[in-house]
XYZ file of C-alpha atoms in Angstrom:
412
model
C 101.722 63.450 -3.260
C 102.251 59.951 -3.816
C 99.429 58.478 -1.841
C 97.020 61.326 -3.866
C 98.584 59.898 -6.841
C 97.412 56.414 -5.653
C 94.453 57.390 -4.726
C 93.836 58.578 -7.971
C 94.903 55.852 -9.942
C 92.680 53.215 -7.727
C 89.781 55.674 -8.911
C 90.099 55.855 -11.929
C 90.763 52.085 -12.292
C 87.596 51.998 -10.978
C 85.615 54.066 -13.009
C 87.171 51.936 -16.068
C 86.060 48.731 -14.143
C 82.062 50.272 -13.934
C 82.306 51.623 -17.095
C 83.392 47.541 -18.357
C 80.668 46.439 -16.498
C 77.859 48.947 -17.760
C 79.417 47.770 -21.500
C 79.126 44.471 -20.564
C 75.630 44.734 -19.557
C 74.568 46.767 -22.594
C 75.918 44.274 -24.523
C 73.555 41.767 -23.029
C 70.404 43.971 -23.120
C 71.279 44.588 -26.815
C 71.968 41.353 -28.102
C 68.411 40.883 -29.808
C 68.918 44.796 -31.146
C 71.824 44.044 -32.766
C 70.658 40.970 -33.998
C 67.767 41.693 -35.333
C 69.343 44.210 -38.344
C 71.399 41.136 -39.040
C 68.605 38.431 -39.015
C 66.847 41.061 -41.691
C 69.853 41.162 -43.859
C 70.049 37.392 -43.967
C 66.771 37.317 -44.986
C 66.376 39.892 -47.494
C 69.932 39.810 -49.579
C 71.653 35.948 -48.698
C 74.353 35.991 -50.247
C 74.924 33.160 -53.094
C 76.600 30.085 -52.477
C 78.991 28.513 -54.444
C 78.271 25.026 -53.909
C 76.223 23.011 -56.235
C 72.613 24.352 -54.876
C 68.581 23.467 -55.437
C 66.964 24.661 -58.728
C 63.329 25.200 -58.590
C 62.648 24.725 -62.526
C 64.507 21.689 -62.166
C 62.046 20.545 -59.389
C 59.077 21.774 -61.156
C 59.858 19.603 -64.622
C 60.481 16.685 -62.794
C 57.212 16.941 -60.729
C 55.360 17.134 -63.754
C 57.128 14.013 -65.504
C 57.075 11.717 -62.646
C 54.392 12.052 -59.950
C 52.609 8.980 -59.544
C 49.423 10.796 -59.160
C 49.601 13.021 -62.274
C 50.251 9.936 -64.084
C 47.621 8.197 -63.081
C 45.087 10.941 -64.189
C 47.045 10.796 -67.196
C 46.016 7.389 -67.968
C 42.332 8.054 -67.300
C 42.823 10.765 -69.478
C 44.428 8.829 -71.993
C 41.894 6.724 -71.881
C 39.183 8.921 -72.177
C 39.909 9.937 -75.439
C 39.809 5.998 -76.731
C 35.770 6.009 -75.834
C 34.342 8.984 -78.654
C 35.586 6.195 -81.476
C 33.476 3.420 -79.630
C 30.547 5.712 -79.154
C 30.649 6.848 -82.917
C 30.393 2.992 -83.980
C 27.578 1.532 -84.535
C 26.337 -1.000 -82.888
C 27.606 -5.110 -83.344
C 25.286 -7.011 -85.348
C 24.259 -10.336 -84.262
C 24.645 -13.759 -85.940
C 21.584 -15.967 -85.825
C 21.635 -19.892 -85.879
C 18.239 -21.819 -85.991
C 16.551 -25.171 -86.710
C 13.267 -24.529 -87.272
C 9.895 -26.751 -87.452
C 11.569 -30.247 -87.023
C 9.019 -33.081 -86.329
C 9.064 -34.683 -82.829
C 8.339 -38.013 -84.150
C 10.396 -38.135 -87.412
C 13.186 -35.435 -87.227
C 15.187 -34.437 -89.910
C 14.584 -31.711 -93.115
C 13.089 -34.002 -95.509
C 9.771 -34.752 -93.412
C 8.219 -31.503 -93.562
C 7.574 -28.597 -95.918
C 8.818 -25.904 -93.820
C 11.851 -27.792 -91.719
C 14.672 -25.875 -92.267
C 18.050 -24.543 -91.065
C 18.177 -20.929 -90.695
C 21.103 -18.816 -90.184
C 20.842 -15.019 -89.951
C 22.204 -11.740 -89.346
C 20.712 -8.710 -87.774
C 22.008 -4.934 -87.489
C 20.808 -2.039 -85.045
C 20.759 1.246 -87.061
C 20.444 3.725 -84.304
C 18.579 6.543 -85.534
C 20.111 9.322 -87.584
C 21.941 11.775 -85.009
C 22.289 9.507 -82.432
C 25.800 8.574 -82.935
C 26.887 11.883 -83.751
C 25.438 12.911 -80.485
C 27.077 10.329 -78.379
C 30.097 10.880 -79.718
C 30.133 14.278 -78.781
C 29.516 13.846 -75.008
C 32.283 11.341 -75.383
C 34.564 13.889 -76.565
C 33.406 16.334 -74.022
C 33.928 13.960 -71.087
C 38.081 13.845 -72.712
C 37.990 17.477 -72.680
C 36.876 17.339 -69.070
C 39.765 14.474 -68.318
C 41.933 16.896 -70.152
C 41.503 19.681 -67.672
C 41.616 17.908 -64.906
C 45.002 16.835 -65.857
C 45.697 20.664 -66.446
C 44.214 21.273 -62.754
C 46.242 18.637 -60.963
C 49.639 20.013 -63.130
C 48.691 23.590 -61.515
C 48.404 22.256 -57.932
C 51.579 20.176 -58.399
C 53.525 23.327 -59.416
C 51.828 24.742 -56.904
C 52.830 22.837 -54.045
C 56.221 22.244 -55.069
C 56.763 25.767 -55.399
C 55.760 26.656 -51.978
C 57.423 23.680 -50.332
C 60.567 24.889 -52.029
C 60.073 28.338 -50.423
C 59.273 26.915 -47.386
C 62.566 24.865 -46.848
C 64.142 27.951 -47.939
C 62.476 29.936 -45.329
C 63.682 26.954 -42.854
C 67.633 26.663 -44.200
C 67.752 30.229 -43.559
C 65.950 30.492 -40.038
C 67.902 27.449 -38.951
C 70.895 29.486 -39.971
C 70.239 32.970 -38.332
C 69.564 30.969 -35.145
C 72.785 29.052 -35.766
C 74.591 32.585 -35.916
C 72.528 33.561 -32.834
C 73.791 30.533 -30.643
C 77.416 31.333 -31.686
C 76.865 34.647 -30.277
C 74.826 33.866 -27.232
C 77.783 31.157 -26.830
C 80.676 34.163 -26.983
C 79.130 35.885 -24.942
C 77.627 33.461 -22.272
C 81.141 32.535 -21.712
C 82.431 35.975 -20.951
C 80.157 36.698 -18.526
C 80.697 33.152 -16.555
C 84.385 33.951 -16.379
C 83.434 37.894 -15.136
C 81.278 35.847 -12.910
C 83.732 33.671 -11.802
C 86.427 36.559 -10.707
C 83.518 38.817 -9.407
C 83.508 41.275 -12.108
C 79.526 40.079 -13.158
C 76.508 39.610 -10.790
C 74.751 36.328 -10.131
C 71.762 37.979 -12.625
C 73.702 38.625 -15.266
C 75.311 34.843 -15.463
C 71.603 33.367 -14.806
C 69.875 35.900 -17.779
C 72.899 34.666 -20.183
C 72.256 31.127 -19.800
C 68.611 31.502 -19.817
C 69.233 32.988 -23.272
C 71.555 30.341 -23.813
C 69.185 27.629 -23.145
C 66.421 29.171 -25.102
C 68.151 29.563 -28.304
C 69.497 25.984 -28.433
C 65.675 25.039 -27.815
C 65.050 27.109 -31.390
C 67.902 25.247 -32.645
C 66.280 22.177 -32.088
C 63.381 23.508 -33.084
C 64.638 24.948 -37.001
C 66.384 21.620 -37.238
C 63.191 19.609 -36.579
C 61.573 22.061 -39.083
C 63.960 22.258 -42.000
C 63.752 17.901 -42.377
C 60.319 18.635 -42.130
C 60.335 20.515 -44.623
C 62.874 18.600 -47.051
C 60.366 15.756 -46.577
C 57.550 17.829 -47.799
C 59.342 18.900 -50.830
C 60.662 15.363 -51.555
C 56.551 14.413 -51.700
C 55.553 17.676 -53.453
C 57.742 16.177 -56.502
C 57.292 12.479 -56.073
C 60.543 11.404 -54.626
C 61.247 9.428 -51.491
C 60.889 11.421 -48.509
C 64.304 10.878 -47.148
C 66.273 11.881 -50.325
C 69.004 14.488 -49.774
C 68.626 18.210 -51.013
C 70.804 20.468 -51.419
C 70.495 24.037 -50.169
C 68.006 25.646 -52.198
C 68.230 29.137 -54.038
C 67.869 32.825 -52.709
C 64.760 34.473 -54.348
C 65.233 37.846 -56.053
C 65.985 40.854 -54.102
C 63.659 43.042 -55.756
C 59.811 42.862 -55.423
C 57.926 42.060 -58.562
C 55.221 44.742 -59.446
C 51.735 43.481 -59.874
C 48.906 44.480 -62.376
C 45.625 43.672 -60.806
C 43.363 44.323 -64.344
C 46.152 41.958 -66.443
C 46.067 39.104 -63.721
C 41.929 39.288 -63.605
C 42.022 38.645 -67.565
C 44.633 36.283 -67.106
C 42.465 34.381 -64.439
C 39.796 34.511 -65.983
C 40.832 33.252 -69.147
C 43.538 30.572 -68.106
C 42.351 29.613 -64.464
C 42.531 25.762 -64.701
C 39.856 25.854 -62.104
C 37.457 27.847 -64.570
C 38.528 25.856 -67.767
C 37.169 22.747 -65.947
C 33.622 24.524 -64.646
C 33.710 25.127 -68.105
C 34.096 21.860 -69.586
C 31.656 20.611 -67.264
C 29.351 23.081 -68.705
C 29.628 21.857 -72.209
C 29.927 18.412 -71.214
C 26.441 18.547 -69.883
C 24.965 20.401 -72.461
C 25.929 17.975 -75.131
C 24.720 15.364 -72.590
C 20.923 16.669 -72.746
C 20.991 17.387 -76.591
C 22.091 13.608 -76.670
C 19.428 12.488 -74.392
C 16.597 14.277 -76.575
C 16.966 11.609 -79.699
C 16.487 9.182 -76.846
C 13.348 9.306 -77.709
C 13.651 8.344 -81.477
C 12.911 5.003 -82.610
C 16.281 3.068 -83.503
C 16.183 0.598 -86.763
C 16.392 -3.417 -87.216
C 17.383 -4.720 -90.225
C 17.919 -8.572 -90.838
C 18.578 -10.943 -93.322
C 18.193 -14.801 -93.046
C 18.957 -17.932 -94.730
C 17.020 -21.165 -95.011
C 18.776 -24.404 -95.619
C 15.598 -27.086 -96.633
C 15.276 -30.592 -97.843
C 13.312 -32.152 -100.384
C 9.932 -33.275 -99.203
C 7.477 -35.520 -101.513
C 4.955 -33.528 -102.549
C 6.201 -30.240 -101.854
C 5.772 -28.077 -105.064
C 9.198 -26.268 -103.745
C 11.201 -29.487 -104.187
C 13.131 -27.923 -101.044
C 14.224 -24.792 -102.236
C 16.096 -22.808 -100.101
C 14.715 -19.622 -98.747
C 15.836 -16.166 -98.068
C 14.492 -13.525 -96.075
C 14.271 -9.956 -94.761
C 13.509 -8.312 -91.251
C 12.945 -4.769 -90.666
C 12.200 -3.681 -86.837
C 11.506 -0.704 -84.714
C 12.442 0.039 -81.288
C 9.446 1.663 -79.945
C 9.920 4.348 -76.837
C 6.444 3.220 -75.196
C 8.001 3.853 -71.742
C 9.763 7.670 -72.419
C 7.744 8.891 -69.869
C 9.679 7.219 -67.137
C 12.762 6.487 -68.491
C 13.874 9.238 -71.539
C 11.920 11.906 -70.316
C 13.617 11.412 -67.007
C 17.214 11.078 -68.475
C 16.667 14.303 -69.578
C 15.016 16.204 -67.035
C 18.074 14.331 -65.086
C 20.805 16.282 -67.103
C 18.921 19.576 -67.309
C 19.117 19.742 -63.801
C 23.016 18.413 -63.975
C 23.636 21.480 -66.291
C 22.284 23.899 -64.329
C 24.201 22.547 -61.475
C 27.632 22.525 -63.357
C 26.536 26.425 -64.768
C 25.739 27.415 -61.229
C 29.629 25.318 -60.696
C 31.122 27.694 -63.015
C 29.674 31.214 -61.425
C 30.847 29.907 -57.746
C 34.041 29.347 -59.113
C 34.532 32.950 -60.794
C 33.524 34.215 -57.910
C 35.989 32.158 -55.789
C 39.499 32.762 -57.805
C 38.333 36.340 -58.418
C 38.240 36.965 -54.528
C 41.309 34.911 -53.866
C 43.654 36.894 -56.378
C 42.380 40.155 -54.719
C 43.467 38.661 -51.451
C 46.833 37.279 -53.014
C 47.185 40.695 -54.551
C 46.894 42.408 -51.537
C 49.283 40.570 -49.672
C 51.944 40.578 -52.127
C 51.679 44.175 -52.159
C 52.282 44.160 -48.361
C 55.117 42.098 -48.258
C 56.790 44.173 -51.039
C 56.432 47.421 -49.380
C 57.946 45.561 -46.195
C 60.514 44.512 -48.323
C 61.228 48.041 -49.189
C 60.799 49.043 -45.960
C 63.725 46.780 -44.576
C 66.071 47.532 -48.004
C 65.289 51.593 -46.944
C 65.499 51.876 -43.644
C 67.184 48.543 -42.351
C 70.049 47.617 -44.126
C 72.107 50.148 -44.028
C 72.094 49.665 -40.324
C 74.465 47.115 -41.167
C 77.623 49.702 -41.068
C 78.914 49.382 -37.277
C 79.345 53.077 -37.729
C 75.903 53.804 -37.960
C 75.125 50.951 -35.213
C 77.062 53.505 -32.747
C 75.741 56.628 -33.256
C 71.982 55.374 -33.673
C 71.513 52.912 -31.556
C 68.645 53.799 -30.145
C 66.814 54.646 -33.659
C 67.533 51.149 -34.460
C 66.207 49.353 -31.150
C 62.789 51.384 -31.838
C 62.519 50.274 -34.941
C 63.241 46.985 -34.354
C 60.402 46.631 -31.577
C 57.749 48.242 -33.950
C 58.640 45.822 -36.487
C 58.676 43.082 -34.389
């Protein structure tokens, strides 16, 4: 009876002893199963922090006040707007000094009639419209400074925006896979000492540490990634590359719904892409109305002066004199030169309407591929809140274990 009873007991020690092992061994196998429900939950619902942490709006209003290179457009915008006032003005009229008619032999203004000083002024009336005109293209190259500014403030937002993401999308990969190592580490460690007293085989010790070694390689890896990252943030706003962050914020758990008709209007009434086709449009289009009074004589008008001496003889007695110019500008050469300005900017407005139409088309096929992508990631994000994490209740993790690995794969 007693050696049955030994027997018995050395069986069934053994049966718990394969049954430990088979655990053991499932536990390996399953390790990116389990994991992956976990790596999902990180992702989808982080949970807040209570430390002091990264606010995008913050990031955003400080872009726009201090980037160097949005201030520098800024100042060729600024002074943009300082040319329609000098092309509005007319033109500077110019002083005249002569001595006039002095004899070579005898100079001076009492030995001849008509020896005289003159001093004179004479003004450049450019033809009626022509000012108007100029100052108009003037204003419509400040619009088009104007919009560029607006287009460089977009792509600033822009690009801070998904920088920030992007670290975010780093801070939390680099800690999943710092999660991961502390359970490859737990683990790797029970099955060298089950190794060590002959409770493992050789393969299981060699698969652990080749997991092991491969997950501190990602860890490397996110690290490398997430100062990457904080660097390309720091630029996005116009900071020093190496200043410190801290962690950024979780984005909202629930996906935004998206209107296609309501963003098309939107575009195509607010694009800062389209508002600067546009003002390129307009610019040229005052450019060749300008360039048609080209061809309109401008107006000289002077006025002169003469200082004279007194001459024997002269009937004058030296009088002084006084006189007036008028003066045309005469196009003789508007074949080559103000015909040719304006074929010129015909051609440059067709080119900046033709600008315009490539550029409707462009952001109208973009947003229908941003809009289709945000609609797949929100149904994924549905799919994960649905299906994958309630897997988080070990319960659940027990009886469907298999349901979960499946799902895992397809998703993966």
């Amino acid at each position: 009876m007693e050696d049955g009873r030994g027997r018995g007991a050395k069986a069934s020690a053994k049966r718990r002893r394969t049954i430990v092992d088979i655990r053991s061994n499932r536990v390996l196998v399953c390790v990116p199963y389990v994991c992956a429900p976990l790596i999902i939950c990180l992702c989808v619902a982080a949970p807040g922090s209570a430390q002091r942490t990264l606010e995008l709006d913050a990031l955003v209003v400080e872009a726009l006040q201090n980037h160097p290179e949005l201030k520098r457009v800024r100042e060729g915008a600024s002074a943009a707007h300082e040319v329609p006032s000098q092309a509005r003005s007319l033109p500077d009229p110019r002083f005249l000094f002569g001595a006039e008619n002095f004899l070579v032999e005898n100079p001076g203004l009492d030995t001849a009639a008509m020896t005289g000083l003159v001093l004179g002024i004479l003004q450049p009336f450019p033809f009626p419209g022509k000012l108007p005109k100029r100052r108009d293209v003037a204003e419509a190259q400040a619009t088009v400074s104007d919009r560029e500014v607006g287009l460089l403030e977009a792509l600033i937002v822009e690009r801070v925006r998904r920088a920030y993401w992007q670290l975010h999308f780093a801070e939390r990969a680099l800690q999943i896979t710092e999660l991961n190592v502390e359970v490859i580490d737990t683990l790797t460690n029970v099955v060298h000492a089950r190794f060590a007293v002959g409770q493992a085989a050789q393969q299981d010790a060699l698969q652990a540490q080749v997991a092991h070694s491969r997950l501190r390689a990602d860890l490397q890896e996110r690290e490398q990634a997430t100062r990457s990252a904080r660097r390309a943030l720091n630029s996005a706003v116009g900071r020093s590359p190496d200043d410190r962050l801290p962690p950024t914020e979780a984005p909202e758990q629930s996906p935004r719904a998206v209107n296609r008709m309501q963003l098309a209007k939107t575009v195509l009434s607010e694009s800062p892409y389209l508002e600067l086709a546009r003002s390129k449009v307009d610019l040229q289009d005052r450019g060749v109305r300008e360039a048609t009074y080209d061809r309109s004589p401008d107006l000289l008008i002077g006025a002169s002066y003469r200082f004279r001496g007194a001459v024997p003889g002269d009937l004058t007695q030296g009088t002084d004199m006084f006189s007036v110019t008028f003066g045309l500008t005469l196009p003789i050469f508007a074949g080559s030169k103000q015909k040719a300005r304006i074929r010129e900017l015909q051609y440059r407005l067709a080119e900046a309407r033709a600008l315009e139409d490539s550029v409707v088309l462009e952001i109208t096929t973009r947003l229908e591929r941003l809009i289709d992508t945000v609609e797949r990631l929100n149904a994924e994000i549905a799919l994960y809140q649905r299906e994958l994490l309630p897997c988080r209740s070990s319960k659940r993790f027990g009886q469907e274990g298999a349901f979960v690995r499946r799902r895992f794969m397809v998703l993966a």
